[in-house]
């Protein structure tokens, strides 16, 4: 299989050197449907014109105090918190077409290159976006320096810690999902005050889709013989994403506008064309620059499903 270099007739001998009078059909990756562009529903997608983006967190004011008549009011200050830096990375891929390969393109293999480059670009973007979620337990960190899924996130005022991870990373089931929904609604803001957020979706890999149907679509509990009504029915919208690499992981998420998970476009995909003067080979490349991550983990409840 040729990797890199200029596409020539020797790379496809069945079309050029060995071809019959005609080739009935050319079949490649673009002849099958692509995975849906699901990643955008998981990120706040924004545009950046800078080398990097900086997020600074801060805590607000404390509670009001009851005052006696003529008693002086107390003054407070907002509290500076941690900072998160997003630095753009450049990605690119291209192809070259030899002069004779293009001239002898009777069956259209040259025309297949551009759509396949576009497909590769879209697949790369989805894979990058999924890498954030695949790394929330051991790679991706929030502004406080902790992994996105952690039991030790800190409040900015008043001290103490908070968690967005299930105790012992329970496997997905009726009881664990109920516990997750309750914990989700008990989340607190930066100062430790109640902060009720709406839950919206359950992010899972394909292996959990059958169980997800039993949990969220059935009106009765699947784990009892008494046919008790299920608290979970219709509570969440499942998002089954084949780009997730952990088959047991599950994440409860708020609508993305209530999360602090970002994808920044510094350069959206751009395609350029050119020619090599000496060889007359045609060149095409696509570039894009972006960065992604999370500043804060509120609006989520995570479990690796490892049960340990």
mmCIF file of C-alpha atoms in Angstrom:
data_model
loop_
_atom_site.group_PDB
_atom_site.id
_atom_site.type_symbol
_atom_site.label_atom_id
_atom_site.label_comp_id
_atom_site.label_asym_id
_atom_site.label_seq_id
_atom_site.Cartn_x
_atom_site.Cartn_y
_atom_site.Cartn_z
ATOM 1 C CA UNK A 1 0.000 0.000 0.000
ATOM 2 C CA UNK A 2 1.621 3.306 -1.038
ATOM 3 C CA UNK A 3 2.112 5.826 1.740
ATOM 4 C CA UNK A 4 3.188 9.339 0.786
ATOM 5 C CA UNK A 5 4.911 10.376 -2.392
ATOM 6 C CA UNK A 6 3.339 11.161 -5.744
ATOM 7 C CA UNK A 7 0.433 9.031 -6.945
ATOM 8 C CA UNK A 8 1.545 7.312 -10.151
ATOM 9 C CA UNK A 9 0.244 4.693 -12.539
ATOM 10 C CA UNK A 10 2.376 2.054 -10.803
ATOM 11 C CA UNK A 11 0.349 2.532 -7.590
ATOM 12 C CA UNK A 12 -2.817 1.271 -9.310
ATOM 13 C CA UNK A 13 -1.599 -1.335 -11.829
ATOM 14 C CA UNK A 14 -5.087 -2.888 -12.072
ATOM 15 C CA UNK A 15 -6.389 0.396 -13.509
ATOM 16 C CA UNK A 16 -3.434 1.268 -15.707
ATOM 17 C CA UNK A 17 -1.034 -1.539 -16.690
ATOM 18 C CA UNK A 18 -3.469 -4.436 -16.213
ATOM 19 C CA UNK A 19 -6.822 -2.817 -16.964
ATOM 20 C CA UNK A 20 -9.406 -4.322 -19.290
ATOM 21 C CA UNK A 21 -11.327 -2.289 -21.826
ATOM 22 C CA UNK A 22 -13.257 -0.693 -18.992
ATOM 23 C CA UNK A 23 -13.659 -0.919 -15.218
ATOM 24 C CA UNK A 24 -17.262 -1.366 -14.080
ATOM 25 C CA UNK A 25 -16.990 0.289 -10.649
ATOM 26 C CA UNK A 26 -14.475 1.821 -8.262
ATOM 27 C CA UNK A 27 -15.293 1.163 -4.600
ATOM 28 C CA UNK A 28 -13.627 3.040 -1.745
ATOM 29 C CA UNK A 29 -14.363 4.401 1.758
ATOM 30 C CA UNK A 30 -16.569 7.192 0.412
ATOM 31 C CA UNK A 31 -19.053 4.622 -0.928
ATOM 32 C CA UNK A 32 -20.239 3.918 2.633
ATOM 33 C CA UNK A 33 -22.011 6.340 4.983
ATOM 34 C CA UNK A 34 -19.910 8.307 7.420
ATOM 35 C CA UNK A 35 -20.508 8.450 11.145
ATOM 36 C CA UNK A 36 -22.752 11.371 11.993
ATOM 37 C CA UNK A 37 -21.050 14.628 13.007
ATOM 38 C CA UNK A 38 -22.046 14.162 16.627
ATOM 39 C CA UNK A 39 -19.073 15.837 18.280
ATOM 40 C CA UNK A 40 -20.417 19.380 17.925
ATOM 41 C CA UNK A 41 -23.235 18.647 20.393
ATOM 42 C CA UNK A 42 -20.610 17.946 23.079
ATOM 43 C CA UNK A 43 -18.561 21.140 22.774
ATOM 44 C CA UNK A 44 -19.126 24.871 22.877
ATOM 45 C CA UNK A 45 -17.679 25.585 19.437
ATOM 46 C CA UNK A 46 -16.086 29.017 19.117
ATOM 47 C CA UNK A 47 -13.708 30.873 16.791
ATOM 48 C CA UNK A 48 -10.309 32.127 17.929
ATOM 49 C CA UNK A 49 -8.075 34.649 16.193
ATOM 50 C CA UNK A 50 -5.217 34.230 18.658
ATOM 51 C CA UNK A 51 -2.336 31.846 19.168
ATOM 52 C CA UNK A 52 -4.016 30.623 22.349
ATOM 53 C CA UNK A 53 -7.050 31.252 24.532
ATOM 54 C CA UNK A 54 -6.899 31.881 28.285
ATOM 55 C CA UNK A 55 -9.743 31.205 30.725
ATOM 56 C CA UNK A 56 -9.563 32.610 34.263
ATOM 57 C CA UNK A 57 -12.036 31.363 36.851
ATOM 58 C CA UNK A 58 -13.225 33.453 39.772
ATOM 59 C CA UNK A 59 -15.534 33.104 42.737
ATOM 60 C CA UNK A 60 -18.296 35.575 43.440
ATOM 61 C CA UNK A 61 -19.429 37.204 46.660
ATOM 62 C CA UNK A 62 -20.468 35.549 49.894
ATOM 63 C CA UNK A 63 -23.912 35.670 51.486
ATOM 64 C CA UNK A 64 -25.674 38.815 52.668
ATOM 65 C CA UNK A 65 -25.745 39.500 56.437
ATOM 66 C CA UNK A 66 -28.667 40.773 58.419
ATOM 67 C CA UNK A 67 -28.012 44.345 59.619
ATOM 68 C CA UNK A 68 -29.283 46.313 62.526
ATOM 69 C CA UNK A 69 -30.447 49.856 61.933
ATOM 70 C CA UNK A 70 -27.431 52.175 61.408
ATOM 71 C CA UNK A 71 -25.072 49.202 61.319
ATOM 72 C CA UNK A 72 -22.362 49.469 58.652
ATOM 73 C CA UNK A 73 -22.548 47.092 55.737
ATOM 74 C CA UNK A 74 -19.683 44.644 55.215
ATOM 75 C CA UNK A 75 -17.654 44.678 52.019
ATOM 76 C CA UNK A 76 -16.533 41.619 50.126
ATOM 77 C CA UNK A 77 -14.278 40.806 47.190
ATOM 78 C CA UNK A 78 -14.476 38.332 44.383
ATOM 79 C CA UNK A 79 -11.826 35.612 44.524
ATOM 80 C CA UNK A 80 -9.348 34.779 41.769
ATOM 81 C CA UNK A 81 -9.305 31.138 40.753
ATOM 82 C CA UNK A 82 -7.185 28.927 38.503
ATOM 83 C CA UNK A 83 -6.415 29.489 34.819
ATOM 84 C CA UNK A 84 -6.783 27.214 31.809
ATOM 85 C CA UNK A 85 -4.779 27.747 28.613
ATOM 86 C CA UNK A 86 -5.888 26.467 25.221
ATOM 87 C CA UNK A 87 -3.087 26.387 22.625
ATOM 88 C CA UNK A 88 -3.884 25.743 18.980
ATOM 89 C CA UNK A 89 -2.302 22.876 17.045
ATOM 90 C CA UNK A 90 -1.997 22.649 13.259
ATOM 91 C CA UNK A 91 -3.166 19.559 11.363
ATOM 92 C CA UNK A 92 -2.782 18.766 7.688
ATOM 93 C CA UNK A 93 -2.736 16.148 4.961
ATOM 94 C CA UNK A 94 -2.369 16.244 1.202
ATOM 95 C CA UNK A 95 -1.824 14.208 -1.937
ATOM 96 C CA UNK A 96 0.124 14.478 -5.194
ATOM 97 C CA UNK A 97 -0.965 13.257 -8.621
ATOM 98 C CA UNK A 98 1.596 12.338 -11.264
ATOM 99 C CA UNK A 99 1.261 13.949 -14.697
ATOM 100 C CA UNK A 100 0.698 10.728 -16.669
ATOM 101 C CA UNK A 101 -1.593 9.226 -14.007
ATOM 102 C CA UNK A 102 -3.900 12.238 -14.414
ATOM 103 C CA UNK A 103 -3.711 12.165 -18.221
ATOM 104 C CA UNK A 104 -4.597 8.474 -18.362
ATOM 105 C CA UNK A 105 -7.415 8.610 -15.806
ATOM 106 C CA UNK A 106 -10.021 6.761 -17.836
ATOM 107 C CA UNK A 107 -11.872 5.330 -14.843
ATOM 108 C CA UNK A 108 -11.929 8.369 -12.556
ATOM 109 C CA UNK A 109 -9.601 7.274 -9.758
ATOM 110 C CA UNK A 110 -8.048 10.754 -9.723
ATOM 111 C CA UNK A 111 -11.461 12.313 -9.116
ATOM 112 C CA UNK A 112 -11.822 10.120 -6.032
ATOM 113 C CA UNK A 113 -8.903 11.771 -4.263
ATOM 114 C CA UNK A 114 -10.586 15.052 -3.303
ATOM 115 C CA UNK A 115 -13.694 13.510 -1.676
ATOM 116 C CA UNK A 116 -11.500 11.047 0.206
ATOM 117 C CA UNK A 117 -9.304 13.877 1.528
ATOM 118 C CA UNK A 118 -12.422 15.641 2.776
ATOM 119 C CA UNK A 119 -13.631 12.451 4.439
ATOM 120 C CA UNK A 120 -10.248 11.977 6.103
ATOM 121 C CA UNK A 121 -10.422 15.538 7.427
ATOM 122 C CA UNK A 122 -13.871 14.982 8.954
ATOM 123 C CA UNK A 123 -12.794 11.659 10.458
ATOM 124 C CA UNK A 124 -9.716 13.315 11.978
ATOM 125 C CA UNK A 125 -11.826 16.043 13.584
ATOM 126 C CA UNK A 126 -14.217 13.498 15.114
ATOM 127 C CA UNK A 127 -11.295 11.430 16.391
ATOM 128 C CA UNK A 128 -9.691 14.491 17.987
ATOM 129 C CA UNK A 129 -12.976 15.480 19.624
ATOM 130 C CA UNK A 130 -13.463 11.937 20.906
ATOM 131 C CA UNK A 131 -9.921 11.911 22.316
ATOM 132 C CA UNK A 132 -11.078 14.431 24.914
ATOM 133 C CA UNK A 133 -13.840 12.126 26.156
ATOM 134 C CA UNK A 134 -11.650 9.049 25.913
ATOM 135 C CA UNK A 135 -9.170 10.809 28.207
ATOM 136 C CA UNK A 136 -11.419 12.374 30.862
ATOM 137 C CA UNK A 137 -10.266 9.912 33.555
ATOM 138 C CA UNK A 138 -6.511 10.019 33.006
ATOM 139 C CA UNK A 139 -5.456 12.644 30.439
ATOM 140 C CA UNK A 140 -7.695 15.697 30.127
ATOM 141 C CA UNK A 141 -7.477 18.219 32.970
ATOM 142 C CA UNK A 142 -9.574 21.211 33.973
ATOM 143 C CA UNK A 143 -8.347 24.582 35.236
ATOM 144 C CA UNK A 144 -7.836 23.224 38.770
ATOM 145 C CA UNK A 145 -5.181 20.830 37.461
ATOM 146 C CA UNK A 146 -7.268 17.718 38.098
ATOM 147 C CA UNK A 147 -8.599 15.212 35.596
ATOM 148 C CA UNK A 148 -11.984 16.159 34.167
ATOM 149 C CA UNK A 149 -13.597 13.199 35.963
ATOM 150 C CA UNK A 150 -12.400 13.557 39.559
ATOM 151 C CA UNK A 151 -13.629 13.282 43.134
ATOM 152 C CA UNK A 152 -11.315 16.092 44.301
ATOM 153 C CA UNK A 153 -12.349 19.240 42.432
ATOM 154 C CA UNK A 154 -12.169 22.256 44.750
ATOM 155 C CA UNK A 155 -14.489 25.145 45.553
ATOM 156 C CA UNK A 156 -13.083 28.656 45.168
ATOM 157 C CA UNK A 157 -14.613 29.912 48.417
ATOM 158 C CA UNK A 158 -15.139 28.199 51.710
ATOM 159 C CA UNK A 159 -12.834 25.264 51.058
ATOM 160 C CA UNK A 160 -13.871 21.695 50.461
ATOM 161 C CA UNK A 161 -14.027 19.446 47.420
ATOM 162 C CA UNK A 162 -16.680 18.184 45.066
ATOM 163 C CA UNK A 163 -16.957 15.211 42.733
ATOM 164 C CA UNK A 164 -18.332 14.518 39.277
ATOM 165 C CA UNK A 165 -17.369 10.850 39.248
ATOM 166 C CA UNK A 166 -19.341 7.851 40.448
ATOM 167 C CA UNK A 167 -18.105 6.125 43.607
ATOM 168 C CA UNK A 168 -16.047 3.082 42.569
ATOM 169 C CA UNK A 169 -16.854 3.838 38.901
ATOM 170 C CA UNK A 170 -20.010 1.688 38.832
ATOM 171 C CA UNK A 171 -21.127 -0.186 35.750
ATOM 172 C CA UNK A 172 -24.158 1.251 33.988
ATOM 173 C CA UNK A 173 -27.340 -0.046 35.564
ATOM 174 C CA UNK A 174 -30.643 1.101 37.006
ATOM 175 C CA UNK A 175 -29.389 1.890 40.513
ATOM 176 C CA UNK A 176 -26.121 3.494 39.365
ATOM 177 C CA UNK A 177 -27.915 5.709 36.842
ATOM 178 C CA UNK A 178 -30.471 6.786 39.468
ATOM 179 C CA UNK A 179 -27.609 7.640 41.812
ATOM 180 C CA UNK A 180 -25.926 9.575 39.042
ATOM 181 C CA UNK A 181 -28.995 11.672 38.315
ATOM 182 C CA UNK A 182 -29.427 12.548 41.981
ATOM 183 C CA UNK A 183 -25.745 13.463 42.303
ATOM 184 C CA UNK A 184 -25.993 15.537 39.132
ATOM 185 C CA UNK A 185 -28.792 17.646 40.601
ATOM 186 C CA UNK A 186 -26.856 18.112 43.842
ATOM 187 C CA UNK A 187 -23.964 19.869 42.101
ATOM 188 C CA UNK A 188 -22.861 23.173 43.596
ATOM 189 C CA UNK A 189 -21.401 26.338 42.105
ATOM 190 C CA UNK A 190 -17.891 27.748 42.608
ATOM 191 C CA UNK A 191 -18.751 28.948 46.126
ATOM 192 C CA UNK A 192 -20.493 25.761 47.223
ATOM 193 C CA UNK A 193 -24.067 26.979 46.705
ATOM 194 C CA UNK A 194 -26.734 24.716 45.173
ATOM 195 C CA UNK A 195 -26.671 24.991 41.401
ATOM 196 C CA UNK A 196 -29.449 22.918 39.821
ATOM 197 C CA UNK A 197 -28.549 22.087 36.228
ATOM 198 C CA UNK A 198 -30.764 20.287 33.720
ATOM 199 C CA UNK A 199 -29.501 16.917 32.581
ATOM 200 C CA UNK A 200 -29.943 16.144 28.910
ATOM 201 C CA UNK A 201 -27.972 13.248 27.437
ATOM 202 C CA UNK A 202 -26.264 9.990 28.294
ATOM 203 C CA UNK A 203 -22.995 9.584 26.390
ATOM 204 C CA UNK A 204 -22.091 5.923 25.795
ATOM 205 C CA UNK A 205 -20.191 3.659 23.422
ATOM 206 C CA UNK A 206 -22.000 1.271 21.078
ATOM 207 C CA UNK A 207 -21.635 -1.705 23.432
ATOM 208 C CA UNK A 208 -24.017 -0.108 25.960
ATOM 209 C CA UNK A 209 -26.802 0.745 23.510
ATOM 210 C CA UNK A 210 -28.966 -2.355 24.249
ATOM 211 C CA UNK A 211 -28.768 -1.735 28.007
ATOM 212 C CA UNK A 212 -29.424 1.959 27.442
ATOM 213 C CA UNK A 213 -32.673 1.055 25.667
ATOM 214 C CA UNK A 214 -33.804 -1.057 28.636
ATOM 215 C CA UNK A 215 -32.990 1.727 31.101
ATOM 216 C CA UNK A 216 -34.384 4.774 29.307
ATOM 217 C CA UNK A 217 -37.095 3.460 27.002
ATOM 218 C CA UNK A 218 -38.881 0.952 29.214
ATOM 219 C CA UNK A 219 -41.655 2.100 31.521
ATOM 220 C CA UNK A 220 -40.805 -0.624 34.021
ATOM 221 C CA UNK A 221 -37.615 -1.504 35.854
ATOM 222 C CA UNK A 222 -35.680 -4.172 34.013
ATOM 223 C CA UNK A 223 -33.854 -5.367 37.141
ATOM 224 C CA UNK A 224 -36.887 -6.487 39.195
ATOM 225 C CA UNK A 225 -39.647 -9.076 38.864
ATOM 226 C CA UNK A 226 -42.327 -6.796 40.337
ATOM 227 C CA UNK A 227 -42.679 -4.570 37.243
ATOM 228 C CA UNK A 228 -42.175 -1.440 39.315
ATOM 229 C CA UNK A 229 -42.402 1.863 37.462
ATOM 230 C CA UNK A 230 -39.049 3.147 36.311
ATOM 231 C CA UNK A 231 -37.806 6.540 37.457
ATOM 232 C CA UNK A 232 -35.430 6.615 34.466
ATOM 233 C CA UNK A 233 -37.956 6.439 31.642
ATOM 234 C CA UNK A 234 -37.320 9.281 29.212
ATOM 235 C CA UNK A 235 -35.015 11.117 31.630
ATOM 236 C CA UNK A 236 -32.064 11.265 29.227
ATOM 237 C CA UNK A 237 -31.449 11.251 25.502
ATOM 238 C CA UNK A 238 -28.886 8.589 24.608
ATOM 239 C CA UNK A 239 -25.893 9.597 22.508
ATOM 240 C CA UNK A 240 -24.235 6.485 21.139
ATOM 241 C CA UNK A 241 -20.859 7.468 19.702
ATOM 242 C CA UNK A 242 -18.714 4.876 17.892
ATOM 243 C CA UNK A 243 -15.588 7.008 18.364
ATOM 244 C CA UNK A 244 -15.489 6.225 22.095
ATOM 245 C CA UNK A 245 -12.839 3.602 22.828
ATOM 246 C CA UNK A 246 -13.995 2.583 26.326
ATOM 247 C CA UNK A 247 -16.942 0.254 25.967
ATOM 248 C CA UNK A 248 -18.059 0.550 29.613
ATOM 249 C CA UNK A 249 -17.810 4.335 30.083
ATOM 250 C CA UNK A 250 -20.951 6.408 30.582
ATOM 251 C CA UNK A 251 -21.407 10.140 31.171
ATOM 252 C CA UNK A 252 -24.493 12.160 32.122
ATOM 253 C CA UNK A 253 -24.314 15.606 30.538
ATOM 254 C CA UNK A 254 -26.149 18.901 30.733
ATOM 255 C CA UNK A 255 -26.955 20.799 27.519
ATOM 256 C CA UNK A 256 -23.636 22.071 26.205
ATOM 257 C CA UNK A 257 -24.432 25.719 27.037
ATOM 258 C CA UNK A 258 -24.336 24.699 30.725
ATOM 259 C CA UNK A 259 -20.901 23.088 30.423
ATOM 260 C CA UNK A 260 -17.424 24.587 30.121
ATOM 261 C CA UNK A 261 -16.157 22.259 27.401
ATOM 262 C CA UNK A 262 -14.735 24.062 24.375
ATOM 263 C CA UNK A 263 -13.584 23.525 20.826
ATOM 264 C CA UNK A 264 -11.815 26.510 19.293
ATOM 265 C CA UNK A 265 -11.402 26.896 15.547
ATOM 266 C CA UNK A 266 -8.289 28.939 14.820
ATOM 267 C CA UNK A 267 -8.315 27.941 11.138
ATOM 268 C CA UNK A 268 -11.253 26.007 9.769
ATOM 269 C CA UNK A 269 -10.304 23.429 7.116
ATOM 270 C CA UNK A 270 -8.726 25.173 4.114
ATOM 271 C CA UNK A 271 -7.748 23.431 0.876
ATOM 272 C CA UNK A 272 -5.033 24.637 -1.511
ATOM 273 C CA UNK A 273 -3.862 23.362 -4.900
ATOM 274 C CA UNK A 274 -0.602 23.718 -6.767
ATOM 275 C CA UNK A 275 1.777 22.198 -9.338
ATOM 276 C CA UNK A 276 5.357 21.045 -9.199
ATOM 277 C CA UNK A 277 7.058 22.866 -12.094
ATOM 278 C CA UNK A 278 9.731 20.241 -12.713
ATOM 279 C CA UNK A 279 7.450 17.168 -12.756
ATOM 280 C CA UNK A 280 4.023 18.727 -13.511
ATOM 281 C CA UNK A 281 2.635 16.744 -10.573
ATOM 282 C CA UNK A 282 -0.522 18.244 -9.097
ATOM 283 C CA UNK A 283 -0.621 18.835 -5.351
ATOM 284 C CA UNK A 284 -3.557 19.319 -2.995
ATOM 285 C CA UNK A 285 -3.444 19.832 0.757
ATOM 286 C CA UNK A 286 -5.921 20.627 3.518
ATOM 287 C CA UNK A 287 -4.942 22.321 6.777
ATOM 288 C CA UNK A 288 -6.795 23.287 9.936
ATOM 289 C CA UNK A 289 -5.821 24.561 13.374
ATOM 290 C CA UNK A 290 -7.804 24.041 16.557
ATOM 291 C CA UNK A 291 -7.683 23.265 20.259
ATOM 292 C CA UNK A 292 -10.130 21.759 22.711
ATOM 293 C CA UNK A 293 -10.600 20.909 26.364
ATOM 294 C CA UNK A 294 -12.551 21.783 29.495
ATOM 295 C CA UNK A 295 -12.149 24.628 31.949
ATOM 296 C CA UNK A 296 -14.572 23.220 34.525
ATOM 297 C CA UNK A 297 -16.311 19.856 34.984
ATOM 298 C CA UNK A 298 -19.702 21.034 36.233
ATOM 299 C CA UNK A 299 -22.636 19.792 34.211
ATOM 300 C CA UNK A 300 -21.386 16.213 34.086
ATOM 301 C CA UNK A 301 -21.403 12.962 36.053
ATOM 302 C CA UNK A 302 -18.927 10.330 34.869
ATOM 303 C CA UNK A 303 -18.144 6.677 35.372
ATOM 304 C CA UNK A 304 -15.569 4.547 33.628
ATOM 305 C CA UNK A 305 -17.814 1.547 34.246
ATOM 306 C CA UNK A 306 -14.838 -0.420 35.490
ATOM 307 C CA UNK A 307 -16.549 -1.153 38.794
ATOM 308 C CA UNK A 308 -13.344 -0.719 40.789
#
